[in-house]
Coordinates of C-alpha atoms and ligand atoms in Angstrom, one line a residue:
M18 CA 116.1 109.8 102.7
T19 CA 112.8 110.3 104.4
T20 CA 109.2 111.0 103.7
Y21 CA 106.3 111.7 105.5
I22 CA 103.1 111.7 103.0
T23 CA 99.2 112.5 104.7
T24 CA 95.4 112.4 102.9
P25 CA 93.1 115.0 104.8
I26 CA 91.5 113.0 107.5
Y27 CA 87.8 112.3 106.6
Y28 CA 84.5 112.8 108.0
V29 CA 82.5 110.0 109.4
N30 CA 79.4 111.4 108.2
A31 CA 79.4 109.5 104.7
M32 CA 81.1 106.4 103.6
P33 CA 83.4 106.2 101.2
H34 CA 83.2 107.6 97.2
L35 CA 85.5 108.2 94.8
G36 CA 86.8 111.8 95.9
H37 CA 88.3 109.9 98.8
A38 CA 89.4 107.2 97.5
Y39 CA 91.1 109.5 94.1
T40 CA 93.5 111.5 97.4
T41 CA 94.3 108.2 98.6
I42 CA 95.0 106.4 96.3
V43 CA 97.0 109.3 94.9
T44 CA 99.1 109.5 98.5
D45 CA 99.1 105.7 98.6
T46 CA 101.1 106.1 94.9
Y47 CA 103.3 108.5 95.4
S48 CA 103.8 106.9 99.0
R49 CA 105.1 103.7 97.1
F50 CA 106.8 105.5 94.3
R51 CA 109.1 107.2 97.6
T52 CA 110.2 103.8 98.3
L53 CA 110.9 102.9 95.0
C54 CA 113.4 105.9 95.3
G55 CA 114.5 103.8 98.3
D56 CA 113.4 106.5 101.1
D57 CA 111.8 105.8 104.3
V58 CA 108.2 106.1 103.8
R59 CA 105.4 106.7 106.4
F60 CA 102.3 107.2 104.6
Q61 CA 98.8 108.3 106.5
T62 CA 95.4 108.5 106.7
G63 CA 92.3 108.2 109.1
T64 CA 89.3 109.7 109.9
D65 CA 87.7 113.6 111.8
E66 CA 84.8 112.3 114.0
H67 CA 84.2 115.5 115.8
G68 CA 82.1 117.8 115.6
E69 CA 78.2 119.5 114.2
K70 CA 77.9 117.1 111.0
I71 CA 78.5 114.3 113.1
A72 CA 76.2 114.6 115.7
Q73 CA 73.6 115.6 114.1
A74 CA 74.3 112.4 111.2
A75 CA 74.3 110.3 114.3
E76 CA 71.5 111.8 116.3
A77 CA 69.3 111.1 112.7
E78 CA 70.2 107.3 113.2
G79 CA 69.4 106.6 117.4
I80 CA 72.5 106.3 118.4
S81 CA 75.3 108.1 120.3
P82 CA 78.5 109.8 117.7
K83 CA 80.5 107.5 119.2
E84 CA 79.1 104.2 117.8
Y85 CA 78.2 106.5 114.6
A86 CA 81.9 107.2 114.1
D87 CA 83.1 103.5 114.8
R88 CA 81.1 102.4 112.0
I89 CA 82.3 105.1 109.6
S90 CA 85.2 105.2 110.7
E91 CA 85.6 101.4 109.9
S92 CA 84.4 101.5 106.7
F93 CA 87.4 103.9 105.4
R94 CA 89.4 101.4 107.6
S95 CA 88.0 98.5 105.2
T96 CA 87.6 100.1 101.9
W97 CA 91.8 100.4 101.2
P98 CA 93.1 97.8 101.5
A99 CA 90.6 97.3 98.8
L100 CA 91.4 99.8 96.6
T101 CA 95.3 97.7 97.6
I102 CA 96.1 101.5 99.8
S103 CA 98.7 100.2 102.9
P104 CA 98.8 103.4 104.7
N105 CA 101.3 102.3 107.8
N106 CA 98.8 104.5 110.1
F107 CA 95.1 104.8 110.8
I108 CA 94.3 107.8 113.1
R109 CA 91.6 108.7 114.5
T110 CA 90.7 112.0 116.5
T111 CA 89.0 109.6 119.2
D112 CA 91.7 108.2 119.8
P113 CA 92.6 109.4 123.1
Q114 CA 96.1 110.5 122.6
H115 CA 95.2 113.0 120.0
I116 CA 92.3 114.3 122.2
K117 CA 94.9 115.6 125.0
T118 CA 97.8 116.1 122.3
V119 CA 95.0 118.6 120.9
Q120 CA 94.3 119.9 124.7
Q121 CA 97.7 121.0 125.2
I122 CA 98.1 122.3 121.9
L123 CA 95.3 124.6 122.9
Q124 CA 96.6 125.1 127.0
Q125 CA 99.9 126.3 125.5
V126 CA 98.7 128.7 122.6
Y127 CA 96.3 130.2 125.3
D128 CA 98.7 130.6 127.8
Q129 CA 100.4 132.6 125.9
D130 CA 98.1 134.9 124.5
D131 CA 97.1 133.9 120.9
I132 CA 93.4 132.8 122.1
Y133 CA 91.0 135.1 123.7
F134 CA 87.5 135.4 124.8
S135 CA 85.0 137.7 121.8
E136 CA 82.1 138.1 120.8
Y137 CA 81.4 137.3 116.7
S138 CA 78.6 137.1 114.2
G139 CA 78.9 135.6 110.9
L140 CA 77.7 133.1 107.9
Y141 CA 78.3 130.0 109.0
C142 CA 78.3 127.0 106.4
Q143 CA 77.6 123.6 108.4
G144 CA 78.6 122.0 105.6
C145 CA 82.2 123.2 105.9
E146 CA 82.4 123.6 109.3
R147 CA 83.5 127.0 109.1
F148 CA 82.4 130.8 108.7
L149 CA 82.1 132.1 105.2
T150 CA 82.5 135.4 104.2
E151 CA 80.3 137.3 101.7
K152 CA 82.8 137.5 99.2
E153 CA 82.5 133.5 98.9
L154 CA 79.3 133.0 98.5
V155 CA 77.2 132.4 95.3
D156 CA 73.7 133.7 95.0
G157 CA 73.5 133.9 98.4
N158 CA 75.1 130.0 98.6
C159 CA 78.2 128.1 100.0
P160 CA 79.3 127.0 96.5
D161 CA 80.4 123.4 97.4
H162 CA 77.4 122.8 99.5
Q163 CA 74.7 124.3 97.2
K164 CA 72.8 125.8 100.4
P165 CA 73.2 129.5 102.2
P166 CA 74.4 130.0 105.1
T167 CA 72.9 130.3 108.7
E168 CA 73.8 133.8 110.4
I169 CA 75.7 132.7 113.9
A170 CA 75.8 135.6 116.9
E171 CA 77.7 133.7 119.7
Q172 CA 80.2 134.1 122.6
N173 CA 83.6 132.5 121.4
Y174 CA 87.6 131.8 122.1
F175 CA 89.7 133.3 119.0
F176 CA 93.0 132.4 117.6
R177 CA 94.7 135.8 116.7
M178 CA 95.4 133.8 113.2
S179 CA 95.6 137.9 111.8
K180 CA 98.8 138.4 114.2
Y181 CA 100.9 135.5 111.5
Q182 CA 99.5 137.1 108.3
D183 CA 102.7 138.8 107.3
W184 CA 105.1 136.2 107.7
L185 CA 102.9 133.4 106.8
I186 CA 103.1 135.5 102.8
E187 CA 106.4 136.4 103.5
H188 CA 106.9 132.3 104.0
I189 CA 105.1 131.0 100.9
K190 CA 106.8 133.8 98.6
S191 CA 110.3 132.5 99.9
N192 CA 109.2 129.1 99.1
P193 CA 107.9 128.6 95.5
E194 CA 107.0 124.7 96.6
F195 CA 104.9 125.5 99.4
I196 CA 101.1 125.4 98.1
T197 CA 101.7 123.6 94.2
P198 CA 100.4 123.6 91.8
E199 CA 100.9 127.7 91.1
R200 CA 97.3 129.1 90.4
Y201 CA 96.6 127.2 94.6
K202 CA 99.1 129.2 95.7
N203 CA 97.5 132.8 94.0
E204 CA 94.6 131.7 95.6
V205 CA 95.7 132.0 98.5
L206 CA 98.1 134.9 98.2
S207 CA 95.5 136.6 96.8
F208 CA 93.3 135.9 99.8
L209 CA 95.9 137.2 101.9
S210 CA 96.5 140.5 100.2
E211 CA 93.1 141.7 102.5
P212 CA 93.4 141.8 106.1
L213 CA 93.2 138.2 107.6
E214 CA 90.3 137.8 110.3
D215 CA 91.3 135.9 113.8
L216 CA 90.1 132.2 114.1
C217 CA 87.3 131.0 116.8
I218 CA 87.9 128.2 117.3
S219 CA 85.1 127.2 119.8
R220 CA 81.6 125.9 119.9
P221 CA 79.6 126.5 122.8
T222 CA 78.6 122.9 124.5
S223 CA 75.1 124.2 125.1
R224 CA 75.2 124.1 120.8
L225 CA 77.5 121.1 120.8
T226 CA 79.1 118.8 122.7
W227 CA 80.2 116.1 120.3
G228 CA 84.3 117.4 120.9
I229 CA 87.2 118.0 122.6
P230 CA 86.5 119.8 125.7
L231 CA 88.7 123.6 126.1
P232 CA 91.1 122.7 128.7
F233 CA 90.5 126.3 130.1
D234 CA 87.2 126.9 129.9
D235 CA 84.6 124.0 130.3
N236 CA 81.9 125.4 128.9
F237 CA 82.9 125.0 125.6
V238 CA 84.5 122.0 123.1
T239 CA 86.9 122.3 120.5
Y240 CA 85.9 123.6 116.7
V241 CA 86.6 120.7 114.9
W242 CA 89.8 122.6 112.4
F243 CA 91.8 123.4 115.3
D244 CA 91.4 119.4 116.6
A245 CA 91.7 117.6 113.1
L246 CA 94.5 119.3 111.7
I247 CA 96.7 118.7 114.6
N248 CA 96.3 115.0 114.2
Y249 CA 98.9 115.7 110.9
L250 CA 101.1 116.1 114.4
T251 CA 99.7 113.4 116.9
G252 CA 100.0 110.7 114.1
I253 CA 104.0 110.9 114.3
G254 CA 103.7 110.8 118.4
F255 CA 104.4 115.3 119.1
P256 CA 105.6 116.4 120.5
D257 CA 108.2 114.4 121.9
G258 CA 108.2 110.9 119.9
P259 CA 111.3 109.7 117.8
D260 CA 108.8 109.8 114.7
F261 CA 107.8 112.9 115.5
N262 CA 111.6 114.1 115.1
K263 CA 113.1 111.9 112.3
Y264 CA 109.4 113.4 109.5
W265 CA 108.0 116.2 110.4
D266 CA 110.6 118.2 108.8
V267 CA 109.9 116.6 105.4
A268 CA 105.5 115.9 105.9
E269 CA 103.9 116.3 102.5
H270 CA 99.9 116.7 102.8
V271 CA 97.7 116.0 99.9
I272 CA 93.7 117.3 100.2
A273 CA 91.4 118.9 97.3
K274 CA 90.6 122.6 96.9
D275 CA 87.8 122.1 99.4
I276 CA 89.5 122.4 102.1
L277 CA 92.8 124.8 100.5
K278 CA 91.5 127.9 103.2
P279 CA 92.4 125.8 106.1
H280 CA 95.6 124.0 105.3
A281 CA 97.2 127.0 103.7
I282 CA 96.1 129.3 105.6
F283 CA 94.9 128.0 109.6
W284 CA 97.4 125.2 110.0
P285 CA 101.0 126.9 109.1
T286 CA 99.6 129.7 111.4
M287 CA 98.7 127.7 114.2
L288 CA 101.8 125.4 113.7
K289 CA 104.3 128.9 113.4
A290 CA 101.6 130.0 116.9
M291 CA 103.1 126.7 118.3
G292 CA 106.8 127.0 117.6
V293 CA 106.2 124.1 115.2
K294 CA 107.8 124.5 111.3
P295 CA 105.4 124.9 108.7
Y296 CA 104.6 121.3 106.4
K297 CA 107.4 121.5 103.6
R298 CA 104.3 121.3 100.6
L299 CA 101.1 121.2 100.1
H300 CA 99.8 119.7 97.0
V301 CA 96.5 120.4 95.5
H302 CA 94.2 119.1 93.5
G303 CA 90.9 118.9 91.8
Y304 CA 87.3 117.4 92.0
W305 CA 85.6 114.6 90.2
N306 CA 82.3 115.6 89.2
V307 CA 80.2 114.0 87.5
N308 CA 77.6 116.0 84.9
E309 CA 79.6 118.8 85.7
T310 CA 79.1 119.2 89.3
K311 CA 81.5 117.8 92.4
M312 CA 80.6 114.5 93.8
S313 CA 79.6 115.1 97.0
K314 CA 77.0 113.1 99.9
S315 CA 75.2 116.3 100.1
I316 CA 74.2 116.3 96.5
G317 CA 74.0 112.7 96.2
N318 CA 75.8 111.5 93.4
V319 CA 78.2 109.5 94.1
I320 CA 80.3 106.7 93.1
R321 CA 81.6 103.9 95.2
P322 CA 84.4 103.1 94.9
A323 CA 83.8 99.2 96.0
E324 CA 81.2 98.7 93.0
L325 CA 84.1 100.9 90.5
V326 CA 86.6 97.2 91.7
E327 CA 84.2 94.6 91.8
L328 CA 83.3 95.9 87.7
Y329 CA 86.9 97.0 86.6
G330 CA 89.3 95.9 89.0
V331 CA 91.4 97.2 90.8
D332 CA 94.5 98.0 88.6
T333 CA 91.9 99.5 86.4
V334 CA 90.5 102.0 88.6
R335 CA 93.9 103.2 90.2
Y336 CA 95.0 103.8 86.6
F337 CA 91.7 105.4 85.3
V338 CA 91.9 108.3 88.0
L339 CA 96.0 108.7 87.9
K340 CA 95.5 108.8 84.4
E341 CA 92.0 110.6 83.7
M342 CA 92.4 114.1 86.4
S343 CA 95.9 116.3 85.7
F344 CA 96.1 117.1 89.1
G345 CA 95.3 120.2 90.4
L346 CA 92.0 120.4 87.8
D347 CA 89.3 119.1 87.5
A348 CA 88.1 116.2 85.9
S349 CA 84.5 114.2 85.5
F350 CA 83.8 110.7 86.0
S351 CA 82.5 108.4 82.9
S352 CA 82.3 104.6 82.8
E353 CA 82.3 105.2 79.1
V354 CA 85.7 106.9 80.2
I355 CA 87.5 103.8 82.3
I356 CA 86.2 100.8 79.7
E357 CA 88.2 102.9 77.0
R358 CA 91.2 102.9 79.2
Q359 CA 90.9 99.0 80.0
N360 CA 90.6 98.6 76.4
S361 CA 92.2 101.1 74.4
D362 CA 95.8 101.4 77.2
L363 CA 95.2 98.7 79.4
A364 CA 94.9 95.4 77.3
N365 CA 95.4 96.5 74.0
D366 CA 98.5 98.3 74.4
L367 CA 100.0 96.9 77.7
G368 CA 98.2 93.4 77.8
N369 CA 99.2 92.4 74.0
L370 CA 102.5 94.0 74.2
F371 CA 103.0 91.3 77.0
S372 CA 101.8 88.6 75.9
R373 CA 102.9 89.0 72.9
A374 CA 106.6 89.7 74.5
L375 CA 106.3 86.5 76.5
T376 CA 105.0 83.7 74.5
M377 CA 107.7 84.9 71.2
I378 CA 110.3 84.2 74.0
G379 CA 108.4 80.9 75.1
K380 CA 108.0 79.5 71.7
Y381 CA 111.2 80.8 70.2
A382 CA 113.7 80.9 73.4
D383 CA 111.6 77.8 74.6
N384 CA 110.9 80.1 77.7
I385 CA 114.4 81.0 78.3
V386 CA 115.5 84.9 78.4
P387 CA 117.8 84.4 76.1
E388 CA 121.9 85.9 75.7
P389 CA 121.6 89.8 74.1
Y390 CA 124.6 90.0 71.3
K391 CA 126.0 93.3 71.9
G392 CA 127.8 93.1 68.3
L393 CA 124.7 92.5 66.9
Q394 CA 122.7 95.6 68.4
N395 CA 122.0 98.2 65.6
D396 CA 119.8 101.6 65.4
L397 CA 116.3 100.3 66.9
D398 CA 118.1 98.7 70.0
R399 CA 119.6 102.0 70.6
D400 CA 116.7 104.1 69.9
L401 CA 115.3 101.6 72.4
I402 CA 117.7 101.7 74.8
N403 CA 117.5 105.5 75.3
A404 CA 113.9 106.0 75.0
V405 CA 113.8 103.5 78.1
E406 CA 116.3 105.5 79.9
H407 CA 114.7 108.9 79.3
M408 CA 111.4 107.5 80.4
I409 CA 113.1 106.8 83.4
S410 CA 114.6 110.0 83.6
E411 CA 110.7 112.2 83.1
Y412 CA 108.6 109.0 85.0
R413 CA 110.4 110.3 88.2
H414 CA 110.5 114.1 87.5
N415 CA 107.3 114.2 87.2
M416 CA 106.2 111.6 89.8
E417 CA 107.9 113.6 91.7
S418 CA 105.7 116.6 90.8
F419 CA 102.1 115.0 91.1
N420 CA 102.2 114.5 87.3
F421 CA 100.5 111.0 87.5
N422 CA 99.0 111.7 84.2
R423 CA 102.2 112.6 82.4
A424 CA 104.3 110.2 84.2
L425 CA 102.0 107.4 82.4
Q426 CA 101.9 108.9 79.0
E427 CA 106.1 108.8 79.4
V428 CA 106.1 105.0 80.0
W429 CA 103.1 104.7 77.4
K430 CA 105.1 106.2 74.8
V431 CA 107.6 103.3 75.5
I432 CA 104.7 100.5 75.0
G433 CA 104.1 102.4 71.8
M434 CA 107.2 102.1 70.8
M435 CA 108.1 98.2 71.8
N436 CA 105.0 97.5 69.8
R437 CA 106.6 99.0 66.9
F438 CA 109.9 96.9 67.9
I439 CA 107.9 94.2 67.1
V440 CA 106.3 95.0 64.4
T441 CA 109.9 96.5 62.8
N442 CA 112.2 93.4 63.8
A443 CA 109.3 90.3 62.9
P444 CA 110.5 87.5 64.9
W445 CA 108.3 85.6 63.9
E446 CA 110.8 86.1 60.2
L447 CA 114.0 86.3 61.9
A448 CA 112.5 82.5 63.1
K449 CA 112.6 81.1 59.8
D450 CA 116.2 82.3 59.3
P451 CA 118.9 80.2 61.4
A452 CA 121.2 82.5 60.6
Q453 CA 119.3 85.5 62.0
E454 CA 119.4 82.8 65.3
K455 CA 121.7 85.5 67.1
R456 CA 119.4 88.2 65.9
L457 CA 116.6 86.8 67.7
M458 CA 118.1 86.4 70.4
T459 CA 118.9 89.9 71.3
V460 CA 115.3 91.1 70.2
L461 CA 113.7 88.5 72.3
Y462 CA 116.7 90.1 75.7
F463 CA 115.3 93.5 74.3
L464 CA 111.7 92.5 75.3
A465 CA 112.1 90.8 78.7
E466 CA 114.6 94.0 79.1
S467 CA 111.8 96.6 78.8
L468 CA 109.3 94.4 80.5
R469 CA 111.0 94.2 83.1
I470 CA 111.3 98.0 83.6
I471 CA 107.9 98.4 83.0
A472 CA 107.0 96.5 85.8
L473 CA 109.3 98.5 87.9
V474 CA 107.4 101.4 86.6
L475 CA 103.8 100.7 87.2
K476 CA 104.9 99.5 90.8
P477 CA 103.3 102.1 92.3
V478 CA 100.2 102.7 90.2
M479 CA 99.2 98.8 89.5
P480 CA 100.9 97.0 92.3
T481 CA 98.8 94.1 91.3
A482 CA 99.4 93.8 87.5
A483 CA 103.1 94.8 88.4
T484 CA 103.9 92.0 90.8
K485 CA 101.6 89.8 88.1
M486 CA 104.3 91.3 85.3
A487 CA 107.3 90.0 88.2
K488 CA 106.3 87.0 88.2
A489 CA 105.4 86.2 84.2
L490 CA 109.9 87.2 84.1
G491 CA 110.0 85.0 87.1
L492 CA 111.4 88.5 88.8
E493 CA 109.1 88.4 92.0
D494 CA 111.6 88.7 94.6
E495 CA 113.4 91.0 92.9
L496 CA 110.4 93.7 92.1
K497 CA 110.1 93.2 96.2
N498 CA 113.3 94.9 96.8
A499 CA 114.0 96.8 93.8
T500 CA 114.8 100.3 94.1
L501 CA 114.6 103.2 91.2
A502 CA 118.6 103.3 91.9
N503 CA 119.5 99.4 91.9
A504 CA 117.0 98.3 89.2
G505 CA 116.7 101.0 87.2
Q506 CA 118.9 101.1 84.2
W507 CA 119.0 99.1 81.2
G508 CA 121.1 95.0 81.5
I509 CA 119.6 94.0 84.9
S510 CA 118.2 91.0 83.3
K511 CA 119.9 88.0 83.5
P512 CA 119.7 85.5 80.4
G513 CA 119.2 82.3 81.5
T514 CA 116.1 83.2 83.9
T515 CA 112.8 81.5 83.4
I516 CA 109.9 83.0 81.9
V517 CA 106.0 81.6 83.8
Q518 CA 103.4 81.8 81.1
G519 CA 100.0 82.0 81.3
Q520 CA 99.3 85.1 83.2
Q521 CA 96.4 87.8 81.6
L522 CA 96.9 91.4 82.4
F523 CA 94.0 93.1 82.1
P524 CA 91.0 91.2 79.6
R525 CA 89.1 93.5 77.2
I526 CA 85.7 94.6 78.0
D527 CA 82.7 94.3 76.3
K528 CA 80.6 97.0 76.3
K529 CA 77.5 96.2 75.3
K530 CA 77.5 93.8 77.9
K531 CA 78.7 95.9 81.2
N532 CA 76.6 96.8 83.9
V533 CA 78.0 100.3 84.2
P534 CA 78.0 102.0 87.4
Q535 CA 75.8 105.0 87.9
P536 CA 75.7 107.8 90.5
Q537 CA 73.4 107.1 92.9
Q538 CA 70.7 109.7 92.2
K539 CA 70.3 108.1 88.2
K540 CA 69.7 105.1 90.3
A541 CA 66.8 106.1 91.5
N542 CA 65.6 108.1 88.6
K543 CA 65.6 104.6 86.0
K544 CA 64.0 103.0 88.4
K545 CA 60.5 105.5 87.8
K546 CA 61.1 104.7 83.6
K547 CA 59.5 101.1 84.2
E548 CA 56.8 102.3 86.0
Ligands
MSP623 N1 88.3 116.5 108.2 C1 88.1 117.5 107.0 C2 89.1 117.1 106.5 C3 89.9 117.4 108.0 S1 92.0 117.2 107.4 C4 93.0 117.4 108.8 C5 87.0 117.2 105.8 N2 86.8 115.6 105.7 S2 86.1 115.3 103.9 O1 85.7 113.6 104.3 O2 85.3 116.1 103.2 O3 87.0 115.4 103.0 C6 87.2 116.5 101.7 C7 88.6 115.4 101.0 O4 87.8 114.0 100.5 C8 88.9 116.4 99.8 O5 90.1 117.7 100.3 C9 88.7 115.5 99.3 O6 90.4 115.2 98.8 C10 88.1 114.5 98.8 N3 87.0 114.4 98.0 C11 85.6 114.7 98.2 N4 85.2 114.9 97.9 C12 86.1 115.5 96.9 C13 85.7 115.0 95.1 N5 84.3 115.2 94.3 N6 86.3 115.1 94.5 C14 88.2 115.0 94.5 N7 88.1 115.0 95.8 C15 87.2 114.5 97.3 O7 87.1 117.9 104.5

């Protein structure tokens, strides 16, 4: 099977923060999960570099928009490896190939009379780079940027989006997985129950020059969304590259709810007008909030991913965001909760299990994975095998449907069961009685085998920790090529494999000693207190 999964392309008017990191970690995890399922996977991210916001940010710094875009785009690109995020393609909307494709598409849609010239006035939010309706405002402000929109009246080009409204409603209704979770599908359908307006897709060069010129009128540049959304096509070689034919049919986009409308309404209608099939699935998540407010540059309450990685390590950061947020709902960032997760779920439950099991294999079996004696298996053993097999199927189902926190809960149920398995079997007691030698070896095999499967399923979530586990179990090469099909069943560990001691997975954090990262605004306030 084939998978094509994308993140939004991020604006280069701000450095990456935890909100951008979350979407990109989710996408990377899903991409690694599909690889684990044996798929041929393409994962794309990148930067959105045109538009008013970027032009103004560059002006404020006294440099050209391109110089500005180069700098911030690079900081996105270099943030991802630090989070073990490995995209196959990093696209920039200033790439010449992208610009050429956007112009070809504009010309095609214009030639078929789906773009026309007219006058418009409306309420424009610069933060969103789009016109808002009265209904969307909260106390006269844009709900995301907490600023009033500006009234703008000008002549522009328009895309006949309204023409495709009935088709879109029908498409959403007949493809239940098109927009998930369901709440967002309902939100879009409710929006579509009112007549859809046509979409203004240009900006006059008298107001903005930092954009792609319209091929049929050089007094205008393209509206940033008509440029940005097309990245999903140009990144795989639209219109006639071999990768386009291979990946487009299975395209899945991951976004937060702030850009639902452009992805669920503008984008499918644009594709329809172009004569291209709609994407397969749109996955929409909620916001990371700090003190109940969306984390964002304009509000100034951002947490930097690099800072979190430095304090807690990359695997803890990935685990924390996937476990803490129910995909689709908002979540709150708090340092206390990260520390709690690291100490309890990672250091205590998983880390202790791992080191106890390895120490016992070292002590009682000379670091060699022993033979499991089938005839000596009892109900406890069968329960553990059943639980592991059940976990793999639940894990698979939940990862496929973006329920990462539930997938992890299933894994942790088995970790809890393994910890109880050790206590109930008490290998240290079995070791005292030579008549129990075979039973002891069976118990130790069960521990090694369960840990192998835990490492396998954690690989998409915590690639570094999973590799450490595999190394310790003598299975580093096996894990590299493992899939759920060839390694996701009980009984694959080979007796005779040598264990490597000395790997600590997760250190405990001393809450009192740890410096916790504070949202930037708070730091500034703190300074004042001392004076
Ligand atoms: N450039 C457009 C997207 C074009 S895609 C064709 C854009 N860029 S953005 O830099 O503002 O990124 C928005 C995305 O960043 C969100 O949809 C989400 O993926 C991520 N997030 C930014 N802040 C976030 C939170 N506070 N919480 C969760 N995700 C957040 O919009």
